């Protein structure tokens, strides 16, 4: 058998694209039915079926064949786009996604016979066509079918209706049955037309029939070979799945009775792979426009020219005056610096993706939440073209999902309550993104009931999250940020959507890991806005270089709120903890050397340089020995050899060749 593992990543990437296309098209079809959208869905399903069949991924190929058949029925019959039809298609799409995930992880494939039956019921293709009964396998036949499946074959149901003018239908039936057996290898059973007793033409007994066969060929190949017969009026080929009673009847394979809900994966490259292969998911890829690649090639060409210039200067250095040589080298160096900077920007852009690739997943989520909660919700997306590092986009999914679920469940009122408040019955969630300096800003808002800071404070107090003394010091705005505390929830009961007190904590921790900041702006009765600020990329950052106990450390600039100098008298003791007043706000004070267990050094100046660091919604001031300056640095991961180093996010190599550690500001502030 041909080794298909080389095409695995390409197949997964194409599969993801087509599934995403189907998701978006189904959402659009529900809002505004059109022939073009049905055609787009049909093409996507046909592409998935073909590529899955090529990759020997029969489970997906067979399921997609049923979806394609349903879409063909929609295209031809043009039925009303009822919620039942759309929901069934969405469930089918979800089943395809589950199979994709199981394929990537190398797991056993789930049984989706229920979904297949829903599709068949929906498009009105019952098990009995006229008086043609669906075949019921006898124990011996079920055993033959099960053995064939175990050997790597799959079962197909071939439904043939002969032309009315066909002479000698019985003879044509036997000819076709033998032909199918020659092509497929095994005919498991057949079902013939039932005719009324005393009928004059017994040949009608063979006018239509169903043949169940076990084969290694796919349905398209078989359909191509059989469709040339002029006596066949209609030919329908579908995957056949053994019912649970038929599996039980196959007594020669008793071990299968223990797992009726799973079938073994038939893909050799997945099912027979070792632990290393199973652990390795699809390699992450990113599409880059040819224009950007051409630009990078041109820059590399300019660097090669500069390299040649330096080589010439080196060769002629002995013959040139030092002042002239230095001037020439300086010119080449300046040009190289400019090209390298442009090359760096170009390479960073190849990692960038439009954030719409993330936002486009959420209309389906909002639709499902709207149905589950019985609320009329709409999602408005703006700024989808904003580009962000691929890695950040992937990590942003969970926080935004939690925000959407909380808004839908707790934030947006029911239609009745909104009507009483003079609001439109449809609740609105808005997602906006845009660039601001070296950051990307994502603004998430809803027009719900807002967050009542006093209620939040009371709930946190009753749950023991804060003390009465802490509650007394908190302003209403500060109390709102308590929703990010672990275990906090104002929900009176736990629902499928939210209310467990873990969602908003995840939002804060995820944003913190991305070196981001989140702010809340809320007004009771009007709505809530979450503003998330994130760096463009995590690969190259602008860092603040500081010296602590003779060591050079780096603090990411997007976590630096302010740099100030204070006198020792400005440090106060508040509730047993050192703190300073900064713009009227109490900020915890720490010596960075103590935090990192470095020895203290003697202070030479009268003032103390402070770096005020902010992460998500927390802030702290750190005393350092010296502020060196800021520069762009390339982050290198530390790997697992050093063990858990939570206070560090990586390291970099400075211009003098020395290694400088990069601090994880979110960890320092929260611990």
XYZ file of C-alpha atoms in Angstrom:
671
model
C 0.000 0.000 0.000
C 1.185 3.502 -0.824
C 2.603 5.448 2.139
C 0.223 8.385 2.620
C 1.882 9.841 5.728
C 3.785 12.394 3.622
C 0.455 13.991 2.638
C -1.037 13.929 6.154
C -0.345 17.582 7.064
C -1.549 18.838 3.679
C -4.735 16.788 4.034
C -5.433 18.132 7.547
C -4.853 21.720 6.461
C -7.201 21.341 3.493
C -9.752 19.539 5.681
C -9.722 22.396 8.217
C -10.246 24.930 5.432
C -13.170 23.037 3.927
C -14.863 22.418 7.292
C -14.516 26.116 8.131
C -15.997 26.990 4.732
C -18.953 24.681 5.381
C -19.510 26.186 8.833
C -19.608 29.735 7.476
C -21.775 28.768 4.496
C -24.314 26.983 6.709
C -24.583 30.046 8.953
C -25.118 32.249 5.900
C -27.630 29.755 4.447
C -29.710 29.900 7.623
C -29.894 33.697 7.418
C -30.341 34.029 3.658
C -30.945 30.845 1.610
C -29.416 30.857 -1.862
C -28.456 28.373 -4.570
C -24.860 29.653 -4.513
C -24.440 28.796 -0.819
C -25.836 25.295 -1.337
C -23.437 24.844 -4.230
C -20.522 26.027 -2.045
C -21.487 23.500 0.634
C -21.812 20.729 -1.922
C -18.389 21.482 -3.431
C -16.752 21.544 0.003
C -18.361 18.211 0.982
C -17.354 16.673 -2.342
C -13.759 17.843 -1.856
C -13.623 16.419 1.677
C -15.069 13.104 0.541
C -12.529 12.803 -2.267
C -9.489 13.730 -0.194
C -10.601 11.531 2.745
C -11.050 8.612 0.364
C -7.588 9.227 -1.092
C -6.123 9.183 2.428
C -7.971 5.903 3.134
C -9.984 7.693 5.828
C -13.164 5.745 5.125
C -15.041 6.782 8.259
C -14.988 10.430 7.182
C -15.456 9.597 3.508
C -18.591 7.540 4.210
C -20.137 10.130 6.515
C -19.370 12.956 4.084
C -20.940 10.912 1.281
C -24.232 11.006 3.198
C -23.861 14.756 3.789
C -23.115 15.277 0.102
C -26.186 13.226 -0.816
C -28.323 15.375 1.494
C -26.927 18.565 -0.056
C -27.620 17.206 -3.536
C -31.209 16.582 -2.425
C -31.418 20.173 -1.157
C -29.976 21.440 -4.445
C -32.461 19.502 -6.568
C -35.640 19.597 -4.428
C -35.083 23.157 -3.107
C -36.966 22.533 0.157
C -37.713 25.201 2.735
C -34.687 25.895 4.941
C -36.302 24.799 8.171
C -34.510 24.838 11.519
C -34.686 21.013 11.510
C -32.828 20.856 8.201
C -30.149 23.353 9.275
C -29.709 21.709 12.691
C -29.261 18.281 11.100
C -26.645 19.634 8.717
C -24.844 21.307 11.626
C -24.866 18.044 13.609
C -23.431 16.272 10.573
C -20.727 18.912 10.318
C -19.929 18.520 14.026
C -19.606 14.751 13.512
C -17.124 15.379 10.686
C -15.100 17.628 12.999
C -15.040 14.932 15.696
C -13.734 12.396 13.191
C -11.070 14.891 12.106
C -9.910 15.385 15.709
C -9.824 11.632 16.327
C -7.824 11.161 13.130
C -5.257 13.743 14.255
C -4.933 12.174 17.712
C -4.888 8.606 16.410
C -7.941 7.586 18.442
C -10.662 5.058 17.663
C -13.419 6.608 15.579
C -16.834 7.323 17.086
C -19.963 5.703 15.713
C -22.171 8.193 13.866
C -24.915 5.862 12.636
C -27.457 8.031 14.465
C -26.371 11.059 12.436
C -26.600 9.051 9.213
C -30.140 7.934 10.111
C -31.088 11.564 10.844
C -29.862 12.587 7.404
C -31.794 9.801 5.711
C -34.953 10.572 7.667
C -34.594 14.244 6.829
C -34.371 13.778 3.076
C -37.180 11.252 3.185
C -35.291 8.124 2.154
C -36.877 5.548 4.487
C -35.684 2.001 4.862
C -38.598 0.730 2.787
C -38.928 2.076 -0.782
C -42.347 1.153 -2.046
C -42.537 -2.499 -1.064
C -38.792 -3.032 -1.107
C -37.764 -4.020 2.425
C -34.361 -3.065 3.746
C -32.233 -6.214 4.088
C -31.924 -7.796 7.525
C -28.741 -9.823 7.907
C -29.038 -13.349 9.243
C -26.437 -14.443 11.827
C -24.304 -16.196 9.187
C -24.470 -13.136 6.896
C -23.695 -10.793 9.772
C -20.667 -12.943 10.579
C -19.431 -12.730 6.968
C -19.901 -8.948 7.048
C -18.106 -8.570 10.376
C -15.129 -10.661 9.235
C -14.890 -8.559 6.072
C -14.911 -5.334 8.091
C -12.212 -6.697 10.390
C -10.064 -7.494 7.353
C -10.139 -3.842 6.270
C -13.113 -3.841 3.892
C -16.221 -1.736 4.241
C -19.888 -2.448 3.573
C -21.902 -0.768 0.820
C -25.636 -0.823 0.196
C -26.389 -0.793 -3.568
C -29.999 0.101 -4.430
C -30.855 -0.472 -8.099
C -34.118 0.384 -9.872
C -34.310 -1.131 -13.367
C -35.813 0.632 -16.361
C -39.536 -0.035 -16.751
C -38.968 -1.163 -20.354
C -36.239 -3.622 -19.312
C -37.087 -7.090 -20.633
C -36.321 -10.164 -18.508
C -35.682 -8.270 -15.268
C -34.856 -11.503 -13.397
C -32.040 -12.257 -15.831
C -30.757 -8.683 -15.583
C -30.813 -8.967 -11.754
C -28.655 -12.129 -11.812
C -26.267 -10.555 -14.331
C -25.865 -7.430 -12.179
C -25.487 -9.473 -8.988
C -22.697 -11.506 -10.561
C -21.066 -8.358 -11.910
C -21.116 -6.731 -8.446
C -19.612 -9.886 -6.954
C -16.848 -9.863 -9.588
C -16.069 -6.192 -8.888
C -16.367 -6.233 -5.083
C -15.462 -9.790 -4.182
C -18.200 -10.505 -1.631
C -21.982 -10.201 -1.787
C -23.330 -10.453 1.758
C -27.072 -10.492 1.051
C -29.790 -9.203 -1.281
C -33.340 -7.916 -0.856
C -35.883 -8.150 -3.672
C -39.153 -6.358 -4.410
C -42.216 -7.821 -2.695
C -45.193 -8.196 -5.049
C -48.808 -8.936 -4.253
C -49.865 -12.623 -4.387
C -51.479 -13.488 -7.711
C -49.768 -10.716 -9.622
C -49.670 -11.390 -13.338
C -46.043 -10.367 -13.984
C -43.728 -12.039 -11.495
C -40.774 -10.410 -13.287
C -41.629 -7.226 -11.320
C -40.205 -9.064 -8.309
C -36.788 -8.038 -9.721
C -37.682 -4.488 -10.800
C -35.721 -3.060 -7.873
C -33.406 -4.640 -5.357
C -30.772 -3.932 -2.726
C -27.437 -5.710 -2.591
C -25.160 -5.492 0.457
C -21.530 -6.028 -0.484
C -18.175 -6.018 1.304
C -15.453 -4.354 -0.747
C -12.248 -2.368 -0.642
C -13.449 -0.110 -3.476
C -15.064 3.219 -2.698
C -18.602 4.078 -3.724
C -17.488 6.429 -6.505
C -15.466 3.727 -8.261
C -18.339 1.267 -8.011
C -20.863 3.830 -9.236
C -18.661 4.612 -12.247
C -18.420 0.935 -13.217
C -22.120 0.144 -12.789
C -23.642 3.327 -14.236
C -22.712 2.249 -17.794
C -25.514 -0.361 -17.758
C -28.393 1.062 -19.827
C -31.013 -1.049 -18.037
C -30.393 0.738 -14.718
C -32.835 3.601 -14.161
C -31.495 4.781 -10.795
C -28.439 3.703 -8.852
C -27.863 4.686 -5.223
C -24.812 3.548 -3.247
C -24.502 4.274 0.465
C -22.306 3.034 3.298
C -23.955 0.220 5.233
C -23.388 0.021 8.964
C -24.152 -3.089 10.988
C -26.929 -2.590 13.511
C -26.220 -3.557 17.110
C -28.400 -6.678 16.858
C -26.488 -7.739 13.737
C -23.174 -7.211 15.515
C -24.463 -9.332 18.383
C -25.469 -12.027 15.914
C -21.896 -12.273 14.657
C -20.992 -14.697 17.436
C -17.636 -15.449 15.871
C -16.507 -11.951 16.936
C -17.720 -11.674 20.597
C -15.215 -9.009 21.570
C -17.030 -6.510 19.366
C -20.110 -6.619 21.585
C -18.281 -4.749 24.329
C -17.788 -1.640 22.203
C -20.850 -1.157 20.004
C -20.300 2.593 19.872
C -16.855 2.519 18.270
C -15.307 1.190 15.108
C -11.634 0.577 14.699
C -9.768 3.092 12.582
C -8.911 1.784 9.177
C -6.081 4.204 8.468
C -2.786 2.308 8.775
C -0.645 5.371 9.315
C -2.732 6.344 12.337
C -3.911 3.117 13.937
C -0.567 1.326 13.722
C 1.652 4.239 14.694
C 3.705 4.238 17.864
C 3.380 6.619 20.815
C 5.672 9.175 19.223
C 3.519 9.374 16.118
C 0.292 9.585 18.133
C 1.677 12.391 20.239
C 2.633 14.336 17.158
C -0.369 16.235 15.888
C -0.489 18.031 12.557
C 2.525 20.250 12.100
C 1.484 23.899 12.427
C 1.614 25.687 9.111
C 0.877 29.178 7.908
C 0.119 30.393 4.396
C 2.313 33.167 3.067
C 1.606 35.257 -0.019
C 4.124 34.991 -2.860
C 4.505 38.789 -2.769
C 5.865 38.633 0.788
C 8.254 35.815 -0.081
C 9.548 37.773 -3.090
C 10.158 40.761 -0.825
C 12.162 38.580 1.584
C 14.211 37.178 -1.294
C 15.052 40.695 -2.464
C 16.227 41.614 1.041
C 18.403 38.509 1.234
C 19.871 39.540 -2.106
C 20.781 42.949 -0.691
C 22.472 41.277 2.296
C 24.560 39.181 -0.083
C 25.665 42.368 -1.848
C 26.647 43.860 1.522
C 28.556 40.684 2.356
C 30.489 41.026 -0.901
C 31.206 44.674 -0.092
C 32.617 43.722 3.318
C 34.771 41.030 1.740
C 36.167 43.587 -0.739
C 36.840 46.050 2.084
C 38.611 43.325 4.046
C 40.809 42.458 1.051
C 41.687 46.085 0.324
C 41.933 47.155 3.970
C 45.754 47.030 4.020
C 45.953 49.388 1.044
C 43.447 51.972 2.329
C 43.813 54.684 4.882
C 42.130 53.859 8.176
C 39.788 56.862 8.046
C 38.588 55.954 4.538
C 38.202 52.295 5.511
C 36.190 53.149 8.621
C 33.905 55.394 6.588
C 33.304 52.647 4.011
C 32.610 50.024 6.690
C 30.277 52.424 8.457
C 28.281 52.937 5.250
C 27.947 49.194 4.636
C 27.025 48.631 8.290
C 24.278 51.257 8.176
C 22.820 49.706 5.041
C 22.985 46.213 6.531
C 21.225 47.454 9.665
C 18.429 48.911 7.554
C 18.058 45.722 5.495
C 18.116 43.479 8.597
C 15.405 45.580 10.221
C 13.264 45.319 7.098
C 14.012 41.590 6.872
C 12.964 41.165 10.509
C 9.669 42.967 9.839
C 9.120 40.844 6.739
C 9.730 37.575 8.559
C 7.406 38.663 11.371
C 4.671 39.385 8.843
C 4.905 35.807 7.578
C 3.778 34.704 11.058
C 0.845 37.084 10.988
C -2.719 36.005 10.274
C -5.887 38.087 10.037
C -7.745 37.794 13.321
C -10.874 36.987 11.319
C -9.576 33.400 11.275
C -10.397 33.385 14.981
C -13.487 35.608 14.933
C -15.115 33.534 12.182
C -15.508 30.613 14.630
C -17.806 32.563 16.934
C -20.987 33.131 14.863
C -21.699 29.401 15.141
C -21.089 29.518 18.909
C -23.480 32.454 19.325
C -26.108 30.683 17.202
C -25.918 27.537 19.344
C -26.035 29.555 22.594
C -29.023 31.499 21.291
C -30.942 28.252 20.726
C -29.822 26.618 23.980
C -30.655 29.630 26.174
C -33.794 30.684 24.318
C -32.422 34.186 23.722
C -32.301 36.151 20.485
C -28.602 37.013 20.060
C -26.574 38.579 17.293
C -22.809 38.875 16.881
C -21.270 41.884 15.137
C -17.639 41.538 14.031
C -15.469 44.506 13.059
C -11.774 44.742 12.175
C -11.354 41.106 11.135
C -8.514 42.117 8.817
C -6.292 43.101 11.793
C -3.181 40.902 11.717
C -1.780 39.137 14.772
C 0.827 36.459 15.457
C -0.513 32.990 14.664
C 0.457 31.646 18.090
C -1.411 34.420 19.903
C -4.504 33.840 17.765
C -4.550 30.164 18.743
C -4.213 30.998 22.459
C -6.958 33.644 22.327
C -9.726 31.216 21.438
C -10.525 29.978 24.967
C -10.642 33.421 26.651
C -13.007 34.818 24.024
C -15.218 31.712 24.166
C -15.562 32.171 27.939
C -16.452 35.853 27.504
C -19.122 35.009 24.928
C -20.631 32.230 27.063
C -20.757 34.464 30.154
C -22.338 37.316 28.223
C -24.964 35.057 26.687
C -25.835 33.356 29.969
C -25.445 36.132 32.576
C -24.952 39.440 30.788
C -27.725 39.644 28.193
C -31.242 39.596 29.575
C -34.202 37.604 28.278
C -36.413 39.210 25.630
C -39.110 39.964 28.239
C -36.725 41.767 30.593
C -35.141 43.685 27.709
C -38.582 44.756 26.548
C -39.436 46.088 30.006
C -36.163 48.063 29.999
C -36.895 49.592 26.612
C -34.159 47.618 24.868
C -34.558 45.761 21.560
C -35.433 42.086 22.090
C -32.299 40.977 20.249
C -29.165 41.108 22.381
C -26.006 42.296 20.675
C -22.428 41.117 21.187
C -19.724 43.104 19.403
C -16.158 42.009 18.677
C -13.792 44.695 17.397
C -10.041 44.609 16.771
C -7.539 47.260 15.689
C -3.855 48.178 15.938
C -2.702 50.697 18.506
C 1.038 51.469 18.416
C 2.826 48.104 18.891
C -0.231 46.391 20.286
C -3.421 44.802 19.043
C -6.554 45.866 20.875
C -9.549 43.528 21.018
C -12.703 45.120 22.329
C -15.515 42.822 23.384
C -18.831 44.348 24.421
C -22.454 43.438 25.011
C -25.581 45.522 25.565
C -26.727 43.478 28.560
C -27.429 44.395 32.161
C -23.841 45.323 33.032
C -21.898 44.315 36.147
C -22.993 45.637 39.533
C -19.815 46.208 41.541
C -21.652 46.213 44.867
C -23.262 42.838 44.161
C -19.891 41.459 43.073
C -18.325 42.676 46.323
C -21.107 41.132 48.410
C -20.855 37.820 46.585
C -17.056 37.709 46.969
C -17.417 38.481 50.668
C -19.983 35.708 51.198
C -17.741 33.188 49.406
C -14.719 34.128 51.490
C -12.759 35.409 48.481
C -12.134 38.738 50.254
C -12.317 39.860 53.869
C -14.592 42.592 55.230
C -11.572 44.870 55.601
C -10.595 44.341 51.972
C -14.176 44.894 50.867
C -14.295 48.220 52.690
C -11.228 49.474 50.806
C -12.447 48.408 47.353
C -14.099 50.964 45.112
C -17.020 49.891 42.925
C -14.761 49.798 39.843
C -12.106 47.758 41.648
C -14.765 45.347 42.912
C -15.760 44.555 39.318
C -12.331 42.952 38.776
C -13.180 40.356 41.417
C -14.941 38.371 38.685
C -11.450 37.217 37.640
C -10.810 35.552 41.009
C -10.735 31.712 41.028
C -14.057 30.179 42.057
C -16.004 33.418 41.735
C -19.524 33.243 40.272
C -22.755 35.104 40.879
C -24.841 32.413 39.180
C -27.451 30.900 41.477
C -27.225 27.579 39.647
C -24.760 25.802 37.384
C -25.858 25.502 33.761
C -24.377 23.778 30.734
C -23.163 27.166 29.563
C -21.566 28.762 32.645
C -21.833 29.298 36.391
C -19.030 27.080 37.668
C -16.746 29.954 38.625
C -13.847 28.946 36.379
C -14.415 30.845 33.135
C -13.258 34.352 33.989
C -10.279 33.028 35.944
C -9.188 31.253 32.761
C -9.629 34.484 30.812
C -7.264 36.356 33.120
C -4.616 33.614 33.260
C -4.618 33.109 29.481
C -4.349 36.828 28.748
C -1.561 37.054 31.341
C 0.378 34.240 29.666
C 0.207 36.208 26.435
C 1.666 39.264 28.221
C -1.623 41.025 27.699
C -3.724 43.440 29.739
C -7.504 43.336 30.222
C -9.699 46.213 31.388
C -13.411 46.295 32.206
C -15.764 49.191 31.563
C -19.324 48.534 32.697
C -22.516 50.410 33.409
C -25.471 48.799 35.136
C -28.407 48.457 32.750
C -26.373 49.499 29.704
C -23.724 46.833 29.121
C -20.130 45.790 29.593
C -16.961 46.219 27.553
C -13.784 44.177 27.971
C -10.691 45.725 26.369
C -7.775 43.344 25.772
C -4.354 44.688 24.760
C -1.859 42.215 23.343
C 1.614 42.393 21.813
C 1.786 41.878 18.052
C 4.091 38.908 18.506
C 5.784 36.882 21.224
C 8.864 36.036 19.129
C 10.554 39.469 19.146
C 9.798 41.966 21.884
C 10.958 45.357 23.045
C 12.451 44.826 26.479
C 13.577 47.081 29.306
C 17.119 46.133 30.409
C 17.708 46.476 34.152
C 20.612 45.502 36.400
C 19.905 43.524 39.577
C 22.747 42.253 41.807
C 25.207 42.592 38.924
C 22.996 40.656 36.507
C 21.258 42.067 33.427
C 17.567 41.140 33.298
C 14.864 42.065 30.813
C 11.284 43.138 31.538
C 8.927 43.155 28.488
C 8.055 46.771 27.711
C 4.373 46.009 27.176
C 4.224 45.070 30.872
C 6.012 48.231 31.998
C 3.437 50.743 33.170
C 5.893 53.384 34.393
C 9.527 53.962 35.408
C 10.021 56.227 38.436
C 12.579 57.080 41.103
C 11.605 57.293 44.761
C 13.345 58.021 48.019
C 13.394 55.353 50.776
C 10.972 57.525 52.784
C 8.290 56.985 50.106
C 8.038 53.309 51.033
C 5.193 52.759 53.497
C 3.940 49.791 55.493
C 0.285 49.045 54.758
C -1.225 46.005 56.503
C 2.197 44.525 57.045
C 3.255 44.882 53.429
C 5.515 47.466 51.817
C 3.800 49.711 49.291
C 4.083 53.073 47.565
C 1.542 55.639 46.448
C 1.489 56.068 42.681
C -0.974 58.626 41.274
C -3.108 58.148 44.370
C -3.173 54.378 44.046
C -1.578 51.968 46.527
C 0.950 49.804 44.667
C 2.716 46.833 46.340
C 6.495 47.350 46.589
C 9.109 44.607 46.167
C 12.861 44.449 45.698
C 13.487 42.391 42.582
C 16.651 40.907 44.088
C 14.629 39.542 47.027
C 11.961 38.194 44.691
C 14.609 36.283 42.731
C 16.675 35.288 45.796
C 19.679 37.344 44.628
C 21.998 38.983 47.200
C 21.392 42.671 47.843
C 24.007 45.163 46.647
C 24.978 48.444 48.254
C 22.923 51.361 46.965
C 25.097 54.159 45.566
C 22.431 56.807 44.896
C 19.945 58.455 47.221
C 16.981 57.424 45.094
C 15.661 53.983 44.200
C 14.862 53.240 40.540
C 11.461 51.539 40.282
C 9.827 49.630 37.440
C 6.051 49.560 37.833
C 4.869 46.384 36.162
C 1.322 45.602 35.107
C -0.183 42.323 33.996
C -3.871 41.827 33.201
C -5.573 43.653 36.103
C -2.735 43.552 38.666
C 0.128 45.971 39.280
C 3.319 45.990 41.394
C 6.467 48.112 41.778
C 9.923 46.493 41.652
C 13.121 48.131 42.854
C 16.203 47.522 40.684
C 19.822 48.642 40.935
C 20.033 50.367 37.564
C 17.884 51.142 34.508
C 20.019 50.407 31.422
C 17.571 51.164 28.592
C 15.316 49.359 26.139
C 16.003 47.406 22.969
C 14.421 44.785 20.763
C 15.325 41.233 21.733
C 14.657 37.805 20.231
C 13.080 35.422 22.749
C 14.697 31.995 23.034
C 12.880 29.316 25.015
C 14.697 27.726 27.938
C 13.431 24.214 27.214
C 12.632 21.611 29.855
C 16.193 20.862 30.967
C 16.107 23.541 33.675
C 12.775 22.330 35.044
C 9.999 24.691 36.167
C 11.168 28.291 35.831
C 7.824 30.049 36.124
C 9.328 33.484 36.770
C 11.118 33.409 33.396
C 9.559 33.525 29.948
C 12.827 32.914 28.099
C 16.269 34.322 27.432
C 18.089 36.319 24.778
C 21.621 36.980 23.609
C 22.762 40.588 23.942
C 25.002 42.460 21.552
C 28.070 41.680 23.690
C 27.363 37.951 23.400
C 26.141 37.531 26.978
C 22.866 35.833 27.881
C 20.140 37.876 29.588
C 17.075 36.302 31.207
C 13.604 37.611 30.328
C 11.233 37.907 33.286
C 7.636 36.692 33.159
C 5.905 39.801 34.459
C 2.502 38.115 34.856
C 3.970 35.503 37.204
C 5.915 38.069 39.236
C 2.886 40.300 39.704
C 0.504 37.496 40.698
C 2.899 35.650 43.032
